[in-house]
Structure formats: C-alpha cells, structure tokens
XYZ file of C-alpha atoms in Angstrom:
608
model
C -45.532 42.297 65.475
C -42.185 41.699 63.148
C -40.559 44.371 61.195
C -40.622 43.285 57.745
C -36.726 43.124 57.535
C -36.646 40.705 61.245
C -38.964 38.527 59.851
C -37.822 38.018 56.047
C -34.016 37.548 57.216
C -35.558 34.578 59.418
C -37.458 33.214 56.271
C -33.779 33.867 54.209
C -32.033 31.725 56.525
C -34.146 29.061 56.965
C -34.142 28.750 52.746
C -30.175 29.001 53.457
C -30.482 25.619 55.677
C -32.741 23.893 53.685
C -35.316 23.549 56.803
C -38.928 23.971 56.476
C -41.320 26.149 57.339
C -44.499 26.539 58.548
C -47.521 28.681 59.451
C -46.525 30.799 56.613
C -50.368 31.376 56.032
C -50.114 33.706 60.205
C -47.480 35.462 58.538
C -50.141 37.395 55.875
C -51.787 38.912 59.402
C -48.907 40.758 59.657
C -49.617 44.690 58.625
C -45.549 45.504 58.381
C -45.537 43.526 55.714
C -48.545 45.127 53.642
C -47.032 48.699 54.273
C -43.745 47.141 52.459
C -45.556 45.553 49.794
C -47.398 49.155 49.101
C -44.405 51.188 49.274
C -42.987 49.247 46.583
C -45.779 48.623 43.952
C -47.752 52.008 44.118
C -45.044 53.117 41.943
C -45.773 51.031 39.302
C -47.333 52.331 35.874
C -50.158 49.561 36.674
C -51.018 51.402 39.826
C -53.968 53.415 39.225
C -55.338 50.561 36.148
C -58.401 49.224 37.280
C -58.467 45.702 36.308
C -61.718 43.254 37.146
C -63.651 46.024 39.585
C -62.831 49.772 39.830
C -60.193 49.501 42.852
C -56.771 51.298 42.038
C -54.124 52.463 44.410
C -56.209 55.597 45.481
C -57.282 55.888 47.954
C -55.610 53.059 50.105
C -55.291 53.575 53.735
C -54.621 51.007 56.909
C -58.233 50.199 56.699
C -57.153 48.524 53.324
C -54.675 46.251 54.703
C -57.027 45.258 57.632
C -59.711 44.307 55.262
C -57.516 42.082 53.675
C -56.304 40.516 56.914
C -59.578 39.896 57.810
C -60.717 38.167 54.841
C -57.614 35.850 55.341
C -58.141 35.042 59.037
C -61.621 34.205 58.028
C -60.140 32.147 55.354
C -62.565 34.106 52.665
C -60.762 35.732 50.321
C -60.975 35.447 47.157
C -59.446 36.470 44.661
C -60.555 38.468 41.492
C -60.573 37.554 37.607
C -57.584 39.758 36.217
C -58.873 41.810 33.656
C -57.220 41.124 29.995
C -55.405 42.898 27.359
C -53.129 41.723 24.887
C -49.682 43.599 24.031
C -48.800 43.605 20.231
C -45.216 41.737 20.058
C -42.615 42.329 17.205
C -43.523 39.558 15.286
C -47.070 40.504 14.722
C -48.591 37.966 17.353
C -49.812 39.080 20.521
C -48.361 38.732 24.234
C -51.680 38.473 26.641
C -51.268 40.339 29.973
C -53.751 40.318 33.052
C -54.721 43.236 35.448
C -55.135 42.069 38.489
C -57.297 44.401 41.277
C -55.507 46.530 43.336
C -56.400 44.398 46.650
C -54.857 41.226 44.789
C -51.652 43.616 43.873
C -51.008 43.786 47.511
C -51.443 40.304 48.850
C -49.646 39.141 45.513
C -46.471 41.314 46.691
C -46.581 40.700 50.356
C -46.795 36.280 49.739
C -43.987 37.056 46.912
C -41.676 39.079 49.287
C -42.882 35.622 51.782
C -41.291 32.954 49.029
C -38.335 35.010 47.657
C -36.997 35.614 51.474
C -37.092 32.072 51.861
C -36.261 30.323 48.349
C -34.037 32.747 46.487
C -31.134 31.456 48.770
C -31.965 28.046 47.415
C -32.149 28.800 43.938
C -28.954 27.842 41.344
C -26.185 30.356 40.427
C -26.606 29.812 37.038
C -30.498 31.101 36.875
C -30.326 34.860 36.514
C -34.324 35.894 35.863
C -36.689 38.040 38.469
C -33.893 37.703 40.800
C -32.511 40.830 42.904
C -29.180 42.034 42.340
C -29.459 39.757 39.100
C -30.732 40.253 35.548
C -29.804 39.905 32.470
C -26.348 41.557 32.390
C -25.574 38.940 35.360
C -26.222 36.189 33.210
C -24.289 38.294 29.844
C -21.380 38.611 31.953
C -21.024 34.554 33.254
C -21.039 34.012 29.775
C -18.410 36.126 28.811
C -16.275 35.357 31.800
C -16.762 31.284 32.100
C -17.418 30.132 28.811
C -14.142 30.690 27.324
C -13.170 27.514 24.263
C -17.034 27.356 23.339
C -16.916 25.105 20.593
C -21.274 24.711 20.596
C -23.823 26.604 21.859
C -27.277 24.846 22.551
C -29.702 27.610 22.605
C -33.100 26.651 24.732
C -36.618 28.193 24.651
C -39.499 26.577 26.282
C -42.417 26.979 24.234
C -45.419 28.944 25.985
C -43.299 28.769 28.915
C -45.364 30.543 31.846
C -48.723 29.526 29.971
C -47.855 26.031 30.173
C -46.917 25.219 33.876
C -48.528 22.610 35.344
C -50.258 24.071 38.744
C -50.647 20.709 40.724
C -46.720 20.850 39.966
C -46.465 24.224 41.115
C -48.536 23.325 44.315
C -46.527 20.281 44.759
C -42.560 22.446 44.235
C -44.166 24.353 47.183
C -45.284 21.773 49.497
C -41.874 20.343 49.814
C -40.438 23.121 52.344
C -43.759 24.649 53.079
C -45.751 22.927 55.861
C -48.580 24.671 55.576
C -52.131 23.766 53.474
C -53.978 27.127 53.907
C -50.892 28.915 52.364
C -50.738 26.486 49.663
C -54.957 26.356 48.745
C -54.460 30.013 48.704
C -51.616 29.499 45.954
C -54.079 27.550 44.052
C -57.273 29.642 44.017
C -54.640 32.129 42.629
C -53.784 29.933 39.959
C -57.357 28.999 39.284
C -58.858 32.220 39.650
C -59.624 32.660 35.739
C -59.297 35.772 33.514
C -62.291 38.344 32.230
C -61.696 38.976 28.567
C -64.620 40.811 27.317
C -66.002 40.683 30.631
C -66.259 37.029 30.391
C -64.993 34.897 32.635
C -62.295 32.307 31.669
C -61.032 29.674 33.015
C -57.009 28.960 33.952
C -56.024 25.256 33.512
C -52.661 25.815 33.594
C -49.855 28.459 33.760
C -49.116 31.081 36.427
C -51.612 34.285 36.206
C -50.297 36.742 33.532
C -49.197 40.049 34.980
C -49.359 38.560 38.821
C -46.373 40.173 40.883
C -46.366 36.511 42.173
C -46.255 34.687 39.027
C -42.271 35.344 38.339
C -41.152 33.775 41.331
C -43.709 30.579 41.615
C -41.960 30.155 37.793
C -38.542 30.391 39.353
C -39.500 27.596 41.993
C -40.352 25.043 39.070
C -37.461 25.779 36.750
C -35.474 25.278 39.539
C -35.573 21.564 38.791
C -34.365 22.181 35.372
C -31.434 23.623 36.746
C -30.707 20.792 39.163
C -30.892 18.646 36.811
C -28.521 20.116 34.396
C -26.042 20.709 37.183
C -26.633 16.943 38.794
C -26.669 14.933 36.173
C -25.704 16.691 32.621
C -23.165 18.888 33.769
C -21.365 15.690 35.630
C -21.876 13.381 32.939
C -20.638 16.092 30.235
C -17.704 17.497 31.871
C -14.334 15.690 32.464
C -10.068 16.010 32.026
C -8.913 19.303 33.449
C -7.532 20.490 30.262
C -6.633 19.450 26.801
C -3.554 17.816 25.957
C -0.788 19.485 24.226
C -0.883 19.957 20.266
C 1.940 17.675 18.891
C 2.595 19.187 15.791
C 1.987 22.914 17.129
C 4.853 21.871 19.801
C 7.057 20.296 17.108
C 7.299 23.542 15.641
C 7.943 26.021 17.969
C 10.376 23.823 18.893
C 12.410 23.523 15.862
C 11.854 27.690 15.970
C 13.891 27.535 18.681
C 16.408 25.325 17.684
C 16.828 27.468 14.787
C 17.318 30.468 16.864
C 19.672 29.003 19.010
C 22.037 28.488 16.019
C 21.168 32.006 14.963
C 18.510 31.191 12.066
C 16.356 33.866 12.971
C 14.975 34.105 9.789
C 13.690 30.392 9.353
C 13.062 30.613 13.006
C 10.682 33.235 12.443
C 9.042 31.513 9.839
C 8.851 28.160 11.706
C 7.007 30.133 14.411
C 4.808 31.749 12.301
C 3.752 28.680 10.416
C 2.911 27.173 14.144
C 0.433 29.925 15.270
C -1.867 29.186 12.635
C -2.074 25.593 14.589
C -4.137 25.642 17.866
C -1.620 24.934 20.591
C -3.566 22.264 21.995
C -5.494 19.243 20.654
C -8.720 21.165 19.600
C -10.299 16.981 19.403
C -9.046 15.830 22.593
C -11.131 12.457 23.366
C -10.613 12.920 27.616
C -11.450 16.339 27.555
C -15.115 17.515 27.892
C -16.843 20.810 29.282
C -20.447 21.584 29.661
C -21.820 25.083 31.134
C -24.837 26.129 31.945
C -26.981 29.789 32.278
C -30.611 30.385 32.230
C -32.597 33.787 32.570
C -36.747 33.019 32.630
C -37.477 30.721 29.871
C -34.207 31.339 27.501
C -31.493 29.086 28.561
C -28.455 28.180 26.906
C -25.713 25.504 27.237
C -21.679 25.793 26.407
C -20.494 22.606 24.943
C -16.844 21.791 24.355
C -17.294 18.391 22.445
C -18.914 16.901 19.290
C -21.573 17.867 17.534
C -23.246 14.018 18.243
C -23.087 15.159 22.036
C -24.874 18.456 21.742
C -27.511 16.673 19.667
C -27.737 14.114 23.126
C -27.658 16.728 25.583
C -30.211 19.103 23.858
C -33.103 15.372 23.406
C -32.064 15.138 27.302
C -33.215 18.613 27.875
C -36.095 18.072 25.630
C -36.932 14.508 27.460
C -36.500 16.062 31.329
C -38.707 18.760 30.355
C -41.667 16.813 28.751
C -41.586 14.027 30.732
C -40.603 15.648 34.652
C -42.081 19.593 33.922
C -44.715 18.946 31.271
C -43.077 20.977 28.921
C -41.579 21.308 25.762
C -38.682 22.969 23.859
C -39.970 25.426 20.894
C -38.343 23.549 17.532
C -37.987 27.167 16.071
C -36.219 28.651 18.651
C -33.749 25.361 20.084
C -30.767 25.384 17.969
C -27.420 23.983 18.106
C -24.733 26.712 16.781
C -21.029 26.749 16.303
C -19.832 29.551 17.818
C -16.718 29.670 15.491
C -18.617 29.864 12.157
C -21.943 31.655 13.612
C -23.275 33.431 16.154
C -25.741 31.687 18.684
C -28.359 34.245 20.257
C -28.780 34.645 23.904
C -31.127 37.851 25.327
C -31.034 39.434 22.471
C -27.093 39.552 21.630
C -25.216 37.528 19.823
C -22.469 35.405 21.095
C -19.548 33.580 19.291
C -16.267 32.566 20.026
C -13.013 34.429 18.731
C -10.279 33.939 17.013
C -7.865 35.853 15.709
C -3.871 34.458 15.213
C -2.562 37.781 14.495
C -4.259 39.497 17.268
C -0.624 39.153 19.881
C -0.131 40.712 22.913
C 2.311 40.004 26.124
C 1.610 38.685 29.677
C 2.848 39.132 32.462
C 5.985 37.580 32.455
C 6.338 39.850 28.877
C 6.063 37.052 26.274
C 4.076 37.514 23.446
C 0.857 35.380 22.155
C -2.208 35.162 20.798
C -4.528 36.934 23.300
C -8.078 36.817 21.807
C -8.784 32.631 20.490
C -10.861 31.111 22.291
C -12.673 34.275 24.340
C -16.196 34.824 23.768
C -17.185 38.020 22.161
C -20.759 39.619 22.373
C -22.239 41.433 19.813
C -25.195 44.161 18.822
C -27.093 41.959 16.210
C -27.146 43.917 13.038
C -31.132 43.461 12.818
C -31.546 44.848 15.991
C -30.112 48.156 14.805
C -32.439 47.770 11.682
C -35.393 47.465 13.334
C -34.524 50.310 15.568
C -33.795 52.369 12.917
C -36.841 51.641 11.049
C -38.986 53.450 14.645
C -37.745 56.588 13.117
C -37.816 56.187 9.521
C -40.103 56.257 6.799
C -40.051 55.151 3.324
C -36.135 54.411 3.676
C -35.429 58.043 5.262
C -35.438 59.791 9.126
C -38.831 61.494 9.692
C -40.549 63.201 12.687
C -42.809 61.460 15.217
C -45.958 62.877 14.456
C -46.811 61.201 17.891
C -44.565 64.470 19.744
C -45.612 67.620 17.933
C -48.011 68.423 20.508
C -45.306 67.893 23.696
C -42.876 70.373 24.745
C -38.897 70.931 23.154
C -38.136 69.685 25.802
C -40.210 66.435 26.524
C -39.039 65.461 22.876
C -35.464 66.036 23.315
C -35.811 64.437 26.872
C -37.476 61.179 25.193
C -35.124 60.500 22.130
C -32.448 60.944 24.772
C -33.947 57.891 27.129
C -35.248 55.952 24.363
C -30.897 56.133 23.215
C -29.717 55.211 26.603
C -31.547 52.387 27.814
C -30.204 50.646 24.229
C -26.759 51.543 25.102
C -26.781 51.080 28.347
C -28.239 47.463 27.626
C -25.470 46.469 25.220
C -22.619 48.357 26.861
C -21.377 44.740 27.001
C -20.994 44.087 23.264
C -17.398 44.590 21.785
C -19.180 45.774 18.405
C -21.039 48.985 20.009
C -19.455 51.582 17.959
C -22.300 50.248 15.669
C -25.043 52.371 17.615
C -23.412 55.023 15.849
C -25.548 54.830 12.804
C -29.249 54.726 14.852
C -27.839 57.589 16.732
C -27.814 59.573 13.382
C -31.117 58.252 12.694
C -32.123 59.448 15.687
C -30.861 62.781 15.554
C -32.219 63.001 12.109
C -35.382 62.121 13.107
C -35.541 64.501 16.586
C -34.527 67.846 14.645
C -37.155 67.055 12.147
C -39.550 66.467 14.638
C -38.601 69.750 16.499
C -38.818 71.531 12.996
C -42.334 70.259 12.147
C -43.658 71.454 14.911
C -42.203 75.030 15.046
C -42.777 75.192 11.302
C -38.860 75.823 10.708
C -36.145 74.335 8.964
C -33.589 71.561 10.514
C -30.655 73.697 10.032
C -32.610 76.997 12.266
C -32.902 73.653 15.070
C -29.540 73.307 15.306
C -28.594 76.772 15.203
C -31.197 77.491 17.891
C -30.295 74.544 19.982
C -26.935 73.015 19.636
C -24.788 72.960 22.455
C -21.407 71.423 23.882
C -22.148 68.379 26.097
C -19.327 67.755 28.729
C -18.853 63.838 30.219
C -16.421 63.159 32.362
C -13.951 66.042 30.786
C -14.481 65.564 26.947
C -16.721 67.221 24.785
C -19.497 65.922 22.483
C -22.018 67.966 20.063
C -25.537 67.593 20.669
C -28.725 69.585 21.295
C -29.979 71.028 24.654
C -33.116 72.857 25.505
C -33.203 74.554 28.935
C -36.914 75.620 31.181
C -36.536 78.557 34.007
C -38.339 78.022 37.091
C -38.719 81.205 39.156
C -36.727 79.773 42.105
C -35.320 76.653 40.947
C -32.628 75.259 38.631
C -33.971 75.839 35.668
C -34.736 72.250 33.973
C -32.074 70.696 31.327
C -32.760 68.437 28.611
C -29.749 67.136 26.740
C -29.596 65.142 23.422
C -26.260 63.411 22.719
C -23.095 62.837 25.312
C -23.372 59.504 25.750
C -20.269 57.562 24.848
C -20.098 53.995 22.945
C -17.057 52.752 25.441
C -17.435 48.992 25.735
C -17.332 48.142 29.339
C -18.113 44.424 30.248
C -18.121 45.137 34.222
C -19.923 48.692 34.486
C -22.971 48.100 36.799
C -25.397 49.258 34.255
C -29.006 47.949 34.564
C -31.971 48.206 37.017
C -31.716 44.485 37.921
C -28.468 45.814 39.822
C -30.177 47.514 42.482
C -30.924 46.136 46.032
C -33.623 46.849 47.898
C -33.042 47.989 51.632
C -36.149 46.896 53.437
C -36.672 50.627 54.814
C -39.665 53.042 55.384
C -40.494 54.687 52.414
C -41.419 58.234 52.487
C -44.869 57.477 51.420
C -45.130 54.629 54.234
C -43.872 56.709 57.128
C -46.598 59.413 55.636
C -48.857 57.246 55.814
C -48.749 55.916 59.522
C -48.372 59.622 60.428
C -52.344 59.055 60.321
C -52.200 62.920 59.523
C -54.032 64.805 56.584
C -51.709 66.962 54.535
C -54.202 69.406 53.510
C -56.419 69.712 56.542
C -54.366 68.421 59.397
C -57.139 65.876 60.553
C -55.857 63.117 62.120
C -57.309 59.738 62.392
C -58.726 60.251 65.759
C -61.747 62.531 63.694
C -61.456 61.311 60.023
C -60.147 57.745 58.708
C -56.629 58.892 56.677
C -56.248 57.433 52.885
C -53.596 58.013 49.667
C -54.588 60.250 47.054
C -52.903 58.954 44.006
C -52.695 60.324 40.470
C -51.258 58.985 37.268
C -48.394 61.468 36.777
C -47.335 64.903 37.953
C -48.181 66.123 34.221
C -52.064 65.386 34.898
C -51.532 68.586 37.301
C -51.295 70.620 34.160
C -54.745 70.937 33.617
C -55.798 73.090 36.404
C -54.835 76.278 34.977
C -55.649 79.777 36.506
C -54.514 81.603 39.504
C -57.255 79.552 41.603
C -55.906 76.360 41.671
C -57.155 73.771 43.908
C -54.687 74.148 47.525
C -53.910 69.982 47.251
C -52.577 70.759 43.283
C -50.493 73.561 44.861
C -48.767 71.080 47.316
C -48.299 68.359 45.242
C -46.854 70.969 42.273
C -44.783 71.798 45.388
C -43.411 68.752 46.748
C -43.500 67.478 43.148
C -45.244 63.801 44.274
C -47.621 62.161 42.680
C -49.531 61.280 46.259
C -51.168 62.932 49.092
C -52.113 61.805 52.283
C -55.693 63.191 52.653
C -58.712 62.521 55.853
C -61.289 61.108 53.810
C -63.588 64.376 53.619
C -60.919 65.668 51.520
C -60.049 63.168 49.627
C -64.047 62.710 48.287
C -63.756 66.450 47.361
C -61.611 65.860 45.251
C -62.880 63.143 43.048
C -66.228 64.715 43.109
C -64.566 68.046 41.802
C -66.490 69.902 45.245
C -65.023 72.891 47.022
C -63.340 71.964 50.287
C -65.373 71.711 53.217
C -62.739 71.376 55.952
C -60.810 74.105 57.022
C -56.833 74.353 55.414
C -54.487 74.551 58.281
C -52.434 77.177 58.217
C -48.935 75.216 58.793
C -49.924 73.074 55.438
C -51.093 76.467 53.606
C -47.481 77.660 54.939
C -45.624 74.514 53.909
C -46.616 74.921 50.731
C-alpha cells in the first residue's frame, strides 16, 4: 500500500505534465490516505458538530476507515444531507453553511488531498484562493509588486459565486484529465446529495455543497477557465509596446535646465527643473502602449488596466460575456466597478488600493541621482470604515464599554482574547502603508478591556492599571501594556500580555496561516492511533477494538472538580490534548459517566 506522500507526489507530477489519470476511484481503498485526512481535520472547530446523524470525530478508530472502504468497493456509499445553519454576515443578510457527517468529513478530505496533488500544479499564478503556501497576502503582495502605473482598476465579484456553479460543468472540468466514471458519479452524488434545513430534505441543483472540505477546490477547477481566458485571450489582446514613449515637453525642460546650468544659471535652472517635475516624464496617453494584469482570490478578482476608460468598459462586458455565456455565471452590478486608482481607491480583500503620486516625494538611486521615487507605485491602505466598524465591537452609545459577554472568564482569558482579536487585524494589514491608523481601535480596545476587567472585579479602571500594567519587551524596545500572570505548581507559570505589538509596515513579512506548508508526516495523534494501544488500560487491539476519545476543548476538563477525578481527565490535564486513545470498554465508560471496569495499568497511572 502507498504512503500518502509516494502516492500524491505521483498524482503532482502527472498534473505537472498535463497527462491523465485514471483509476483514481482504487486510490480511496487506500487506508494511508484516511489516517492523513484524519490527522488533519480532527482539529477543526467542526469536529465534534454533529451534522445530519449523531457521528462526530469521537470515537473514530481503523474500523472507521474500513467501513468506508467497504462501502466504496461495493460502490454503496452514500452520502448524507449536510445539516444547515446560516451565519449572520455584516450586512444583515445571512451566509448559509452545511455540516456535513463526520464519515463524509473524511472521504471529502482524502478525494480533496486526491485533486489538489494532481491539479494545483495546473492551476494559474495569478489565482491565489484555497491554495497552499498561498492566500490572500500572496495575491496583496502581486499587486503591490506588478501593478506599478495602474491607471484603472476593474474590480470583479461573481454574484452567488459557489451557489451558482453549474455541476454537469463541474463534472465535465473533471472528466477532462480524469479517466475514471466511478470517481466522477461519486463527485456528483456529492453535489446532489441535498441539504436538511429543519430536518427537511432539500434539494441541490446547483453549486458545490456549503461547508464541504471538497467544495473549495472543485471551485478552483472551474474558475480555472476564467483565468485562462483572461491570460489567453484578454491579457494578449490588452497588452502591447514595452514602455511608453518619452514626454516631449517634460524632456524639453530638463533640458533647457541644463543648458542653463551649464552657463551657470543655477537659479533659472532650478526653476526650469522644478516646473518639469510637475510633468510626468513620459507620455501618460501613449496610443502603442497598453498593459493589462490580472489576480484573483475565490470569487473577488480584479484587473490592472493601463489604457482608456472605453477599454476597461470592453474588457469588464468581456468578463461579464465569458462568464454568462462559458461558466453560467454572472458579475454582481453592485460590487463590479471600474475605479481610477489616481482619484479613488478600488477595493480588493478588504484593503484599499490606489496608485501614488507624490512630485515632491525625491529620493536617489543607485547611481546617486535624485527623483521622484513614489508616482506610479501602488499603495495599500486600512479602509477607514473598517476601523469604524471595529471600533464600534467595543463601543456603546459613541463610548468604549465592557463585554458583558467576558465577566464570567478569567483575567486572564480576557486579556488573552482582546490581545488575539488585535493581532490577527494587524497581522492581516501589516501590508498597508497607512497602519499607524490601528492606533485609534487599539485605544478603543484598551478602553474597552480595563473596563471589562473593572466590571467584573467591581473596581475602578485606574486600580486595573495599577494592579496590572507592565513593561512589554519586543525585539529590545519597550511598550506599556497590561499583563496578568497564572502559577502552575511545576510549570511556567502562564502569561497573558495585552499590548507590544508594533504597527511597522512590512510588505514581505510572512504573516498569515495561508503561508504554511504542510509536510505529509505522521501526526502524533496518527502514530497513536496505529499503536492499536489503550492509553488508560493498556489493551491492545488483539482483546478490545482501539478508538479516539475526542472532546471539544481542554477547558470542558474544568468541570470535574474534586480530588477524585476521573484517571483519563488526569492524563489528558497532563498531556494537555484534547484526545485519548481508549479500547472501547473504556471509551463507553466514559460517555455513559460509569466507573471503570478495566483495570488502570500501572505504567499509564505512572505516566501520568
């Protein structure tokens, strides 16, 4: 049987050569690839949600995995009705999301890890979304570092997007290097399995499954088409001379300038040169010069146009044509706009993105000549209503007020929340020149936090900073914030920190989760796992069949309280993990609240 890591480089390098493949359906028999899919999504907050039956994560086991293998060699699985909720979105409307069963979670993963082996290689460099080792930084940062001279930005959002996808076009993207019909009916039950809202069953017509691990990727494999077709056929059509040509009068000047200071004029030189840098130094209406770029991330795209306005209106009906007519899609009027960058700012993931200029803003190159450094560089920017609406999380009736929500949590689970809640929105617009501006929903929040700490010890806001301020040092300079510290007999005593967290623009840190790449390793709870060995008992699976015992979060622990704890709360309090490998004996004592019946081996009593 192939390691998961043999088999998926042979899948990557196929995609790499454009050759098909086939008999993808005998690769879902292979159990590798099942233990792979569960070390990665048992992690996920979804994990233990039951969605159209009662099956979570808990107690899965290698029986699990062989019961969906069978089912598929038997060519008799089926899968479930996701179970839906809606999400309340910003605008007041509602985002639906399914919850799949835990069973579908796992053959979702292990057919997604299947198709992004193979197509990710084939996929444009200019798409940026669900992608490893991309996001949307990736797709922030070609912006800033290609589209320099943006004269119009063409801002794209498909409307319904992911409910709208035809599936006998999603069947058909996938038949064209895929050679194999069972794999691809098995696509389509997917897509036509239906959703239970209000335990009714409804039927899907179109779109991928919301809140299917596979549903990101089989999206990916339809845009794709979009994005050959902008880099085929627009991107050809719209792009041409390899720069502009040469301002005239801009050139007459600086050289009479220098005529001038040749004869020792310097004065009217000076002048001559200064009247010439408020000219661009080439033709901003060159005729022969054209330049169209391209970068899309999901549904959002957006297109760089150096050109006339008349030829961003063409491209965008192109787009809107290709999409309706090819995709079956269309292009949200709200949200498709055409904006010059130099008067306004087009949006793009949540920045904002406009061109610069700046004829006073000088500095020297190389070669120690001095010139304007900035024009024509594209700047991003915190949107000024994103700080608003931030701010307004904290706030109430115009001023900072506590979170009612966190009275009943810890010091420091409050001071350890406001603190992630303020780095993930730095972190994401680390890129933006303008993020000195965090500065004021960092005194919101701060405002906010010591009032909420106050409320709830019945104190005032000045005896909270008295009682917790603290020097913060980062990277050898100091900051003022608040820090709350919890002993552990034993252990380094637990530190939550409020503040230290500088606004330093920094267009190339690494600084998002999209970033990371996954090494196709044994995960600790994997290699558990096939150690077939009960961590509480020591049964192996030669007397007991040997499942997961999963639980929501290590907090949930909290509420056995006494000195007789249960021994499995003691080792996972211990190894602080929120699973244990249990024989099945044990594991049913547990969920039935029973006293163990099997006898605690002494090297796991020891261990813990």
């Amino acid at each position: 049987m192939q390691g998961t890591e043999e088999l998926l480089g042979l899948l990557r390098e196929r995609g790499k050569r454009g050759l098909p493949i086939k008999r993808v359906y005998r690769m879902l028999y292979n159990t590798n690839l099942y233990l792979s899919a569960y070390g990665r999504v048992y992690r996920n907050a979804g994990a233990m949600t039951p969605g159209g039956t009662e099956e979570t994560a808990d107690g899965t086991s290698l029986e699990t995995f062989e019961t969906i293998i069978t089912a598929l060699k038997q060519e008799r699985y089926q899968w479930q009705p996701a179970r839906r909720t809606y999400i309340l979105k910003k605008n007041g409307k509602k985002r639906p999301l399914g919850i799949p069963v835990w069973s579908d979670k796992l053959l979702a993963e292990v057919m997604r890890m299947i198709l992004n082996a193979y197509f990710d290689g084939t996929f444009s460099e200019h798409s940026h979304g669900f992608r490893e080792g991309r996001g949307c930084h990736t797709a922030l940062r070609e912006v800033y570092q290609i589209w320099q001279g943006t004269v119009w930005i063409i801002e794209g959002d498909i409307a319904d997007c992911f409910g709208s996808l035809d599936h006998n076009l999603i069947i058909s993207a996938l038949a064209e290097p895929i050679q194999d019909g069972r794999f691809l009916n098995l696509v389509k039950k997917l897509l036509d399995a239906g959703y239970l809202e209000d335990w009714k069953l409804n039927n899907t017509f179109s779109g991928v499954p919301q809140g299917s691990i596979l549903s990101p990727i089989l999206s990916n494999i339809l845009l794709s088409k979009l994005d050959r077709f902008v880099e085929t056929e627009l991107i050809p059509e719209y792009t041409r001379g390899k720069k502009k040509r040469p301002n005239q009068e801009y050139n007459r000047l600086i050289n009479r300038a220098r005529k001038r200071y040749n004869k020792g004029q310097k004065e009217a030189a000076h002048k001559l040169k200064q009247q010439a840098q408020k000219l661009p130094s080439i033709d901003p209406q060159d005729p022969d010069f054209r330049r169209l770029r391209y970068v899309r991330y999901a549904d959002d795209l957006a297109l760089s146009f150096v050109g006339p306005k008349e030829e961003a209106e063409a491209i965008k009906q192109r787009l809107r044509a290709f999409l309706l007519e090819e995709l079956k899609l269309n292009l949200s009027d709200e949200k498709t706009l055409i904006t010059h960058t130099r008067d306004s700012a087009a949006k793009f993931l949540n920045y904002e993105i406009t061109t610069l200029h700046c004829d006073t803003k000088q500095t020297r190159d190389k070669n120690g000549r001095r010139g304007r450094s900035i024009n024509g560089g594209i700047g991003l920017k915190v949107p000024r209503k994103v700080i608003e609406d931030k701010c307004k999380r904290y706030m109430r009736k115009g001023k900072p007020s506590h979170r009612a929500e966190l009275l009943n949590e810890s010091d420091f689970t409050i001071i350890a929340t406001y603190q992630l809640e303020y780095r993930g929105l730095v972190n994401y617009y680390r890129m933006a020149y303008n993020l000195y501006t965090l500065r004021k929903l960092k005194w919101v929040m701060e405002q906010s936090l010591t009032k909420t700490l106050a409320s709830k010890h019945k104190i005032s806001v000045s005896k909270v900073y008295k009682k917790c301020k603290a020097e913060i040092d980062v990277e050898g300079k100091k900051y003022k914030g608040l820090q709350v510290t919890v002993s552990r007999e034993g252990k380094k005593p637990l530190v939550a920190t409020w503040g230290g967290i500088p606004l330093t623009w920094d267009v190339t840190a690494p600084i998002e989760d999209e970033m990371r790449q996954y090494a196709w390793k044994r995960s600790e709870l994997e290699r558990r796992l096939l150690a077939q060995t009960c961590e509480q008992c020591g049964a192996t699976r030669m007397t007991a069949q040997i499942e997961v015992h999963h639980i929501r979060a290590l907090k949930d622990l909290n509420r056995y309280t006494g000195r007789e704890k249960p021994q499995w709360v003691h080792i996972m309090a211990s190894r602080r993990r929120k699973t244990l490998v249990l024989c099945h004996t044990c594991h049913m004592d547990i969920q039935h609240g029973r006293p163990q019946r099997r006898a605690v081996s002494r090297t796991r009593t020891g261990s813990t």
